[in-house]
């Protein structure tokens, strides 16, 4: 298992290696931002380990970005993504409000030809994400990246892709927390004694 956790609790984001590689700020809305990326993880990993990833933290917000690794044809056949996704969201929602993020597009590239990642599976995954109960909001990471090929291998993002991806995630987190860049300084003054955080969990953003 490859796990990388930076920051602390306030917003937790469960994610896969795309999130793990994102250059996210250390704080958002005056709260510490935790990026917990787990390379190669699918929804099954988070069903088994979400409680372990959160530990004793009590984040203000959890952002769940997972599903890309369930778009491999073999993985898709073996896993009931819809049922497991709803179970993970329900479990996380018992800890903190949950914002979910859609799966980014799959383009032609090495991961398609070598590992069988199937772009035709992504719409079904996103339908599950968009209709999942117990969520506060949805961050659309698919539409902004659906035009040009913003990947280096069909799956993992290039620099321009990460710029779009990061912007959408941060705007979604700010909206869910009810803040904006204009009042971050005020939020920080009000909350700095709380030492709380936002967790972005992997599988592919977290706490």
CSV table of C-alpha atoms in Angstrom, one decimal:
chain,number,residue,atom,x,y,z
A,1,UNK,CA,0.0,0.0,0.0
A,2,UNK,CA,1.3,3.4,-0.9
A,3,UNK,CA,0.0,6.1,1.4
A,4,UNK,CA,1.0,9.8,1.7
A,5,UNK,CA,-0.7,12.0,4.2
A,6,UNK,CA,0.1,15.7,4.6
A,7,UNK,CA,-1.5,18.4,6.7
A,8,UNK,CA,-4.2,17.8,9.3
A,9,UNK,CA,-8.0,17.6,9.7
A,10,UNK,CA,-10.6,20.0,8.4
A,11,UNK,CA,-11.2,18.7,5.0
A,12,UNK,CA,-10.5,15.1,4.1
A,13,UNK,CA,-10.3,13.7,0.6
A,14,UNK,CA,-10.1,10.0,-0.2
A,15,UNK,CA,-8.5,9.6,-3.6
A,16,UNK,CA,-6.3,7.6,-6.0
A,17,UNK,CA,-2.9,8.5,-7.4
A,18,UNK,CA,-4.3,11.5,-9.4
A,19,UNK,CA,-5.1,13.2,-6.1
A,20,UNK,CA,-1.8,12.0,-4.6
A,21,UNK,CA,0.1,13.9,-7.2
A,22,UNK,CA,-1.9,17.1,-6.9
A,23,UNK,CA,-0.1,20.2,-5.6
A,24,UNK,CA,-2.8,21.3,-3.2
A,25,UNK,CA,-2.3,24.2,-0.7
A,26,UNK,CA,-1.7,23.5,3.0
A,27,UNK,CA,-4.8,25.5,4.0
A,28,UNK,CA,-8.2,26.4,2.6
A,29,UNK,CA,-10.7,28.8,4.2
A,30,UNK,CA,-8.2,29.1,7.1
A,31,UNK,CA,-8.4,25.4,7.7
A,32,UNK,CA,-5.6,22.9,7.2
A,33,UNK,CA,-6.0,20.8,4.1
A,34,UNK,CA,-5.1,17.1,4.3
A,35,UNK,CA,-4.3,15.2,1.1
A,36,UNK,CA,-4.3,11.5,1.6
A,37,UNK,CA,-3.5,9.8,-1.7
A,38,UNK,CA,-3.4,6.1,-2.1
A,39,UNK,CA,-1.9,4.9,-5.3
A,40,UNK,CA,-3.9,2.2,-7.2
A,41,UNK,CA,-6.8,2.2,-4.7
A,42,UNK,CA,-10.4,1.5,-5.8
A,43,UNK,CA,-13.7,1.8,-4.0
A,44,UNK,CA,-13.1,-1.5,-2.2
A,45,UNK,CA,-10.0,-0.1,-0.5
A,46,UNK,CA,-12.0,2.7,1.0
A,47,UNK,CA,-14.8,0.5,2.0
A,48,UNK,CA,-12.3,-1.5,4.1
A,49,UNK,CA,-10.0,1.3,5.3
A,50,UNK,CA,-11.8,4.7,5.4
A,51,UNK,CA,-12.2,4.5,9.2
A,52,UNK,CA,-8.4,3.7,9.5
A,53,UNK,CA,-7.5,6.6,7.2
A,54,UNK,CA,-9.5,9.1,9.2
A,55,UNK,CA,-8.4,7.8,12.6
A,56,UNK,CA,-9.5,9.9,15.5
A,57,UNK,CA,-9.7,13.1,13.4
A,58,UNK,CA,-13.0,15.1,13.1
A,59,UNK,CA,-12.7,17.0,9.9
A,60,UNK,CA,-15.0,19.9,9.0
A,61,UNK,CA,-15.4,18.4,5.5
A,62,UNK,CA,-14.6,15.2,3.6
A,63,UNK,CA,-14.1,15.2,-0.1
A,64,UNK,CA,-14.3,11.8,-1.7
A,65,UNK,CA,-12.7,11.5,-5.1
A,66,UNK,CA,-12.6,7.8,-6.1
A,67,UNK,CA,-13.5,5.7,-9.1
A,68,UNK,CA,-10.8,5.9,-11.7
A,69,UNK,CA,-9.2,2.6,-10.7
A,70,UNK,CA,-12.7,1.0,-11.0
A,71,UNK,CA,-12.8,2.0,-14.7
A,72,UNK,CA,-10.4,-0.8,-15.6
A,73,UNK,CA,-12.5,-3.4,-17.4
A,74,UNK,CA,-11.4,-6.3,-15.2
A,75,UNK,CA,-12.0,-4.3,-12.0
A,76,UNK,CA,-15.4,-3.1,-13.2
A,77,UNK,CA,-16.6,-6.7,-13.8
A,78,UNK,CA,-15.5,-7.8,-10.3
A,79,UNK,CA,-16.7,-4.9,-8.2
A,80,UNK,CA,-20.2,-3.7,-7.4
A,81,UNK,CA,-19.2,0.0,-7.5
A,82,UNK,CA,-22.6,1.5,-6.9
A,83,UNK,CA,-23.3,-0.5,-3.7
A,84,UNK,CA,-19.8,0.0,-2.3
A,85,UNK,CA,-19.7,3.7,-3.1
A,86,UNK,CA,-23.0,4.3,-1.3
A,87,UNK,CA,-21.7,2.4,1.7
A,88,UNK,CA,-18.5,4.4,1.8
A,89,UNK,CA,-20.3,7.7,1.6
A,90,UNK,CA,-22.7,6.7,4.3
A,91,UNK,CA,-19.8,5.7,6.6
A,92,UNK,CA,-17.9,8.9,5.9
A,93,UNK,CA,-21.1,11.1,6.4
A,94,UNK,CA,-21.3,9.8,9.9
A,95,UNK,CA,-18.0,11.6,10.6
A,96,UNK,CA,-18.4,14.8,8.7
A,97,UNK,CA,-20.3,16.4,5.7
A,98,UNK,CA,-19.2,14.7,2.5
A,99,UNK,CA,-18.6,16.3,-0.9
A,100,UNK,CA,-18.1,13.9,-3.8
A,101,UNK,CA,-16.1,14.4,-7.0
A,102,UNK,CA,-16.8,12.9,-10.4
A,103,UNK,CA,-14.3,10.7,-12.3
A,104,UNK,CA,-12.1,12.5,-14.8
A,105,UNK,CA,-12.3,11.4,-18.5
A,106,UNK,CA,-10.1,8.6,-19.8
A,107,UNK,CA,-8.2,9.3,-23.0
A,108,UNK,CA,-6.2,7.2,-25.4
A,109,UNK,CA,-2.9,6.2,-23.9
A,110,UNK,CA,-0.7,3.7,-22.2
A,111,UNK,CA,-3.2,2.9,-19.4
A,112,UNK,CA,-5.9,2.1,-21.9
A,113,UNK,CA,-3.8,-0.2,-24.1
A,114,UNK,CA,-1.8,-1.8,-21.3
A,115,UNK,CA,-4.2,-2.1,-18.4
A,116,UNK,CA,-7.6,-1.9,-20.0
A,117,UNK,CA,-8.9,1.3,-18.6
A,118,UNK,CA,-12.2,1.8,-20.4
A,119,UNK,CA,-13.6,5.3,-21.1
A,120,UNK,CA,-17.0,3.8,-21.6
A,121,UNK,CA,-17.2,2.8,-18.0
A,122,UNK,CA,-16.7,6.4,-16.6
A,123,UNK,CA,-20.3,7.6,-17.4
A,124,UNK,CA,-21.8,4.8,-15.3
A,125,UNK,CA,-19.4,5.5,-12.4
A,126,UNK,CA,-20.3,9.2,-12.5
A,127,UNK,CA,-24.1,8.5,-12.5
A,128,UNK,CA,-23.5,6.6,-9.3
A,129,UNK,CA,-21.5,9.5,-7.8
A,130,UNK,CA,-24.0,12.1,-8.9
A,131,UNK,CA,-27.0,10.3,-7.4
A,132,UNK,CA,-25.4,9.0,-4.2
A,133,UNK,CA,-27.3,10.0,-1.0
A,134,UNK,CA,-25.8,11.5,2.1
A,135,UNK,CA,-23.7,14.1,0.2
A,136,UNK,CA,-23.5,17.8,0.7
A,137,UNK,CA,-22.4,18.7,-2.9
A,138,UNK,CA,-20.7,17.4,-6.0
A,139,UNK,CA,-17.5,18.6,-7.6
A,140,UNK,CA,-17.6,18.1,-11.4
A,141,UNK,CA,-14.1,17.1,-12.4
A,142,UNK,CA,-15.2,15.4,-15.6
A,143,UNK,CA,-16.7,18.3,-17.7
A,144,UNK,CA,-13.8,20.7,-17.4
A,145,UNK,CA,-11.4,18.0,-18.6
A,146,UNK,CA,-13.5,16.4,-21.3
A,147,UNK,CA,-12.2,18.4,-24.3
A,148,UNK,CA,-8.5,18.1,-25.1
A,149,UNK,CA,-6.3,15.3,-23.8
A,150,UNK,CA,-5.1,16.6,-20.4
A,151,UNK,CA,-3.3,13.3,-19.5
A,152,UNK,CA,0.2,11.9,-19.9
A,153,UNK,CA,-0.9,8.3,-20.3
A,154,UNK,CA,-4.7,8.3,-20.7
A,155,UNK,CA,-5.4,8.5,-17.0
A,156,UNK,CA,-2.9,10.6,-15.0
A,157,UNK,CA,-3.0,14.4,-15.6
A,158,UNK,CA,-0.5,16.6,-17.2
A,159,UNK,CA,0.4,20.1,-15.8
A,160,UNK,CA,-2.6,21.8,-17.6
A,161,UNK,CA,-4.9,19.1,-16.4
A,162,UNK,CA,-3.8,19.4,-12.8
A,163,UNK,CA,-4.3,23.2,-13.0
A,164,UNK,CA,-7.9,22.7,-14.0
A,165,UNK,CA,-8.4,19.8,-11.6
A,166,UNK,CA,-7.0,21.7,-8.6
A,167,UNK,CA,-9.0,24.8,-9.4
A,168,UNK,CA,-12.3,22.9,-9.5
A,169,UNK,CA,-11.5,21.0,-6.2
A,170,UNK,CA,-10.6,24.2,-4.3
A,171,UNK,CA,-13.7,26.0,-5.6
A,172,UNK,CA,-15.8,23.1,-4.5
A,173,UNK,CA,-14.3,23.0,-1.1
A,174,UNK,CA,-14.6,26.7,-0.6
A,175,UNK,CA,-18.3,26.6,-1.7
A,176,UNK,CA,-19.0,23.7,0.7
A,177,UNK,CA,-17.3,25.5,3.6
A,178,UNK,CA,-19.1,28.7,2.8
A,179,UNK,CA,-16.0,30.8,2.2
A,180,UNK,CA,-14.0,32.3,-0.7
A,181,UNK,CA,-10.6,33.7,-1.3
A,182,UNK,CA,-11.9,37.2,-0.3
A,183,UNK,CA,-12.6,36.2,3.2
A,184,UNK,CA,-9.9,33.5,3.9
A,185,UNK,CA,-8.0,35.9,6.1
A,186,UNK,CA,-11.1,36.5,8.3
A,187,UNK,CA,-11.8,32.8,8.4
A,188,UNK,CA,-8.3,32.1,9.5
A,189,UNK,CA,-8.5,34.6,12.3
A,190,UNK,CA,-11.7,33.1,13.5
A,191,UNK,CA,-10.6,29.5,13.3
A,192,UNK,CA,-6.9,29.4,13.9
A,193,UNK,CA,-7.3,28.3,17.5
A,194,UNK,CA,-9.5,25.3,16.4
A,195,UNK,CA,-6.7,23.5,14.6
A,196,UNK,CA,-9.3,21.7,12.6
A,197,UNK,CA,-8.9,20.6,9.0
A,198,UNK,CA,-10.3,19.6,5.7
A,199,UNK,CA,-9.5,16.0,4.6
A,200,UNK,CA,-9.1,14.8,1.1
A,201,UNK,CA,-9.1,11.0,1.0
A,202,UNK,CA,-7.6,8.9,-1.8
A,203,UNK,CA,-8.4,6.1,-4.0
A,204,UNK,CA,-8.3,8.5,-5.8
A,205,UNK,CA,-8.5,13.6,-1.6
A,206,UNK,CA,-8.0,13.7,2.5
A,207,UNK,CA,-7.3,13.4,6.1
